[in-house]
Amino acid sequence: MEIKKVGVVGCGLMGGGIAQVCAESGYETVAREINDELLNKGISAIQANWKKAVAKGRMTEEDQAAAQGRLKGTTNMNDFEGCDLVIEAVIELMDLKKEVFTELDNITPPHAILATNTSCLSIIEMASFTKRPEQVMGIHFFNPVPVMKLVEVVETISTSQETMETGRKFSESLGKQVVTAKDSPGFIVNLLLIPFLLDAIRAYEKGLATKEDIDAGVKLGLNHPMGPLTLTDLVGLDTTYHIACAMYEETADSKYAPPVLLKQMVTAGWYGRKSGKGFYDY
Ligand code: CAA
């Protein structure tokens, strides 16, 4: 199946990045947010990235204009009509995913693939809200989407091989390297990343070291691009918390239990970079 028109549900940190790379890669792209304020914020962030890319000589003005022309922002789910692929990137709450997948199943053409960018929730559960479970899969991007090379393509017990192949080829067409994973909590990367981030937060919570030294230890001792507390600020404390809760609920394994401090910071509205305050101030 040839993909020409792509829909992205959600134009936040992840959805915005996904819409950006789709439009850059030649796809007619529709990005949807729930209101004009969030939509304008998301589209402005994409435009700022393109402006920076042109200023740095990584993109020509013609390519920017063409990408811009392919991107349409909307607050109306009906604008996903005619999409060959829709990628859902709303917050990690199954009730919300249920609404989105039910609507997408009614709006999009029968051949369309419905994908989720979820980091941790059950994809087969999302598929169960549709009448096309064989065309539901995970296409999981990493933050910041325009920079990170990896995409996890995820198959449920119902996903057809044709759907997986189309999802893999599509992800590669965005310039990404693809790994394939089963629909199990955390797939490959978060299975390993989330306990690591939570352990770093627990070490800080217990006062074992300063946040700066925890980050410097990992950055310099393991050659990571950033330390785990800085990375949690980048991923979002709210997102990290939702992922940890979902993985803990699914596995009952205490290594995924969110530390009390993380819950407190999320309750206080300290979401990391996106809110201006997390482990560090921005
Ligand atoms: N959007 C677009 N481009 C961005 C960007 C963003 N949000 N952030 C940085 N960049 C670009 C910069 O413009 C810059 O481009 P040029 O080289 O052309 O100038 C390039 O990335 C490098 O940025 P910086 O020089 O500002 O900083 P850096 O070298 O420290 O790199 C980083 C920044 C790419 C974020 C790097 O620190 C890094 O790779 N960190 C780890 C990120 C990571 O692990 N992400 C995965 C999180 S887990 C996840 O996403 C999955 C999940 O489900 C939770």
PDB file of C-alpha atoms and ligand atoms in Angstrom, residues 14 49 52 56 58 119 140-144 146-148 190 193 225-226 231 234-235 239 243, ligand 1:
ATOM      1  CA  MET A  14       5.962  14.113  20.079  1.00  0.00           C
ATOM      2  CA  ASN A  49      12.596  24.381  13.879  1.00  0.00           C
ATOM      3  CA  LYS A  52      16.541  27.371  12.465  1.00  0.00           C
ATOM      4  CA  LYS A  56      21.976  26.790   9.700  1.00  0.00           C
ATOM      5  CA  ARG A  58      20.485  22.355   6.743  1.00  0.00           C
ATOM      6  CA  SER A 119       5.486   4.243  24.825  1.00  0.00           C
ATOM      7  CA  HIS A 140       7.128   4.678  18.345  1.00  0.00           C
ATOM      8  CA  PHE A 141       9.380   7.720  17.903  1.00  0.00           C
ATOM      9  CA  PHE A 142      11.980   9.199  20.276  1.00  0.00           C
ATOM     10  CA  ASN A 143      12.334  12.700  21.594  1.00  0.00           C
ATOM     11  CA  PRO A 144      13.427  15.024  19.971  1.00  0.00           C
ATOM     12  CA  PRO A 146      13.604  15.345  14.221  1.00  0.00           C
ATOM     13  CA  VAL A 147      16.981  14.388  15.719  1.00  0.00           C
ATOM     14  CA  MET A 148      16.577  10.847  17.058  1.00  0.00           C
ATOM     15  CA  ASN A 190      11.537   1.839  27.589  1.00  0.00           C
ATOM     16  CA  LEU A 193      15.198   3.111  30.034  1.00  0.00           C
ATOM     17  CA  PRO A 225      24.659  12.505  25.751  1.00  0.00           C
ATOM     18  CA  MET A 226      22.859  13.662  28.909  1.00  0.00           C
ATOM     19  CA  LEU A 231      16.838  13.291  30.270  1.00  0.00           C
ATOM     20  CA  LEU A 234      13.506  16.328  28.385  1.00  0.00           C
ATOM     21  CA  VAL A 235      11.095  13.375  28.177  1.00  0.00           C
ATOM     22  CA  THR A 239       5.184  11.384  30.635  1.00  0.00           C
ATOM     23  CA  ILE A 243       4.769   5.347  31.557  1.00  0.00           C
TER      24      ILE A 243
HETATM   25  N1  CAA B   1      13.937  19.662  17.901  1.00  0.00           N
HETATM   26  C1  CAA B   1      14.668  19.733  16.768  1.00  0.00           C
HETATM   27  N2  CAA B   1      16.015  19.732  16.774  1.00  0.00           N
HETATM   28  C2  CAA B   1      16.637  19.693  17.954  1.00  0.00           C
HETATM   29  C3  CAA B   1      15.937  19.639  19.183  1.00  0.00           C
HETATM   30  C4  CAA B   1      14.532  19.633  19.106  1.00  0.00           C
HETATM   31  N3  CAA B   1      13.770  19.552  20.210  1.00  0.00           N
HETATM   32  N4  CAA B   1      16.837  19.597  20.190  1.00  0.00           N
HETATM   33  C5  CAA B   1      18.058  19.639  19.628  1.00  0.00           C
HETATM   34  N5  CAA B   1      17.945  19.683  18.286  1.00  0.00           N
HETATM   35  C6  CAA B   1      19.026  19.724  17.293  1.00  0.00           C
HETATM   36  C7  CAA B   1      19.774  21.025  17.406  1.00  0.00           C
HETATM   37  O1  CAA B   1      19.179  22.023  16.593  1.00  0.00           O
HETATM   38  C8  CAA B   1      21.150  20.648  16.895  1.00  0.00           C
HETATM   39  O2  CAA B   1      21.171  20.659  15.475  1.00  0.00           O
HETATM   40  P1  CAA B   1      22.492  21.159  14.679  1.00  0.00           P
HETATM   41  O3  CAA B   1      23.557  20.178  15.018  1.00  0.00           O
HETATM   42  O4  CAA B   1      22.107  21.157  13.257  1.00  0.00           O
HETATM   43  O5  CAA B   1      22.771  22.508  15.222  1.00  0.00           O
HETATM   44  C9  CAA B   1      21.306  19.176  17.337  1.00  0.00           C
HETATM   45  O6  CAA B   1      19.983  18.704  17.623  1.00  0.00           O
HETATM   46  C10 CAA B   1      22.139  19.068  18.596  1.00  0.00           C
HETATM   47  O7  CAA B   1      21.549  19.896  19.602  1.00  0.00           O
HETATM   48  P2  CAA B   1      22.390  20.762  20.636  1.00  0.00           P
HETATM   49  O8  CAA B   1      23.700  21.148  20.034  1.00  0.00           O
HETATM   50  O9  CAA B   1      21.501  21.850  21.145  1.00  0.00           O
HETATM   51  O10 CAA B   1      22.595  19.852  21.894  1.00  0.00           O
HETATM   52  P3  CAA B   1      23.201  18.410  22.034  1.00  0.00           P
HETATM   53  O11 CAA B   1      24.333  18.149  21.129  1.00  0.00           O
HETATM   54  O12 CAA B   1      23.370  18.228  23.495  1.00  0.00           O
HETATM   55  O13 CAA B   1      22.005  17.437  21.565  1.00  0.00           O
HETATM   56  C11 CAA B   1      20.158  16.124  22.132  1.00  0.00           C
HETATM   57  C12 CAA B   1      20.752  17.512  22.123  1.00  0.00           C
HETATM   58  C13 CAA B   1      19.989  15.650  20.681  1.00  0.00           C
HETATM   59  C14 CAA B   1      18.789  16.225  22.786  1.00  0.00           C
HETATM   60  C15 CAA B   1      21.121  15.161  22.882  1.00  0.00           C
HETATM   61  O14 CAA B   1      21.429  15.679  24.140  1.00  0.00           O
HETATM   62  C16 CAA B   1      20.555  13.770  23.077  1.00  0.00           C
HETATM   63  O15 CAA B   1      20.598  12.935  22.179  1.00  0.00           O
HETATM   64  N6  CAA B   1      20.014  13.497  24.281  1.00  0.00           N
HETATM   65  C17 CAA B   1      19.372  12.209  24.592  1.00  0.00           C
HETATM   66  C18 CAA B   1      18.014  12.154  23.997  1.00  0.00           C
HETATM   67  C19 CAA B   1      17.324  10.847  24.262  1.00  0.00           C
HETATM   68  O16 CAA B   1      17.823   9.936  24.883  1.00  0.00           O
HETATM   69  N7  CAA B   1      16.077  10.767  23.782  1.00  0.00           N
HETATM   70  C20 CAA B   1      15.237   9.597  23.989  1.00  0.00           C
HETATM   71  C21 CAA B   1      14.305   9.862  25.114  1.00  0.00           C
HETATM   72  S1  CAA B   1      13.278   8.479  25.426  1.00  0.00           S
HETATM   73  C22 CAA B   1      11.969   8.705  24.407  1.00  0.00           C
HETATM   74  O17 CAA B   1      11.802   9.666  23.735  1.00  0.00           O
HETATM   75  C23 CAA B   1      11.029   7.568  24.309  1.00  0.00           C
HETATM   76  C24 CAA B   1       9.966   7.494  25.273  1.00  0.00           C
HETATM   77  O18 CAA B   1       9.014   6.817  24.963  1.00  0.00           O
HETATM   78  C25 CAA B   1      10.015   8.100  26.595  1.00  0.00           C
END
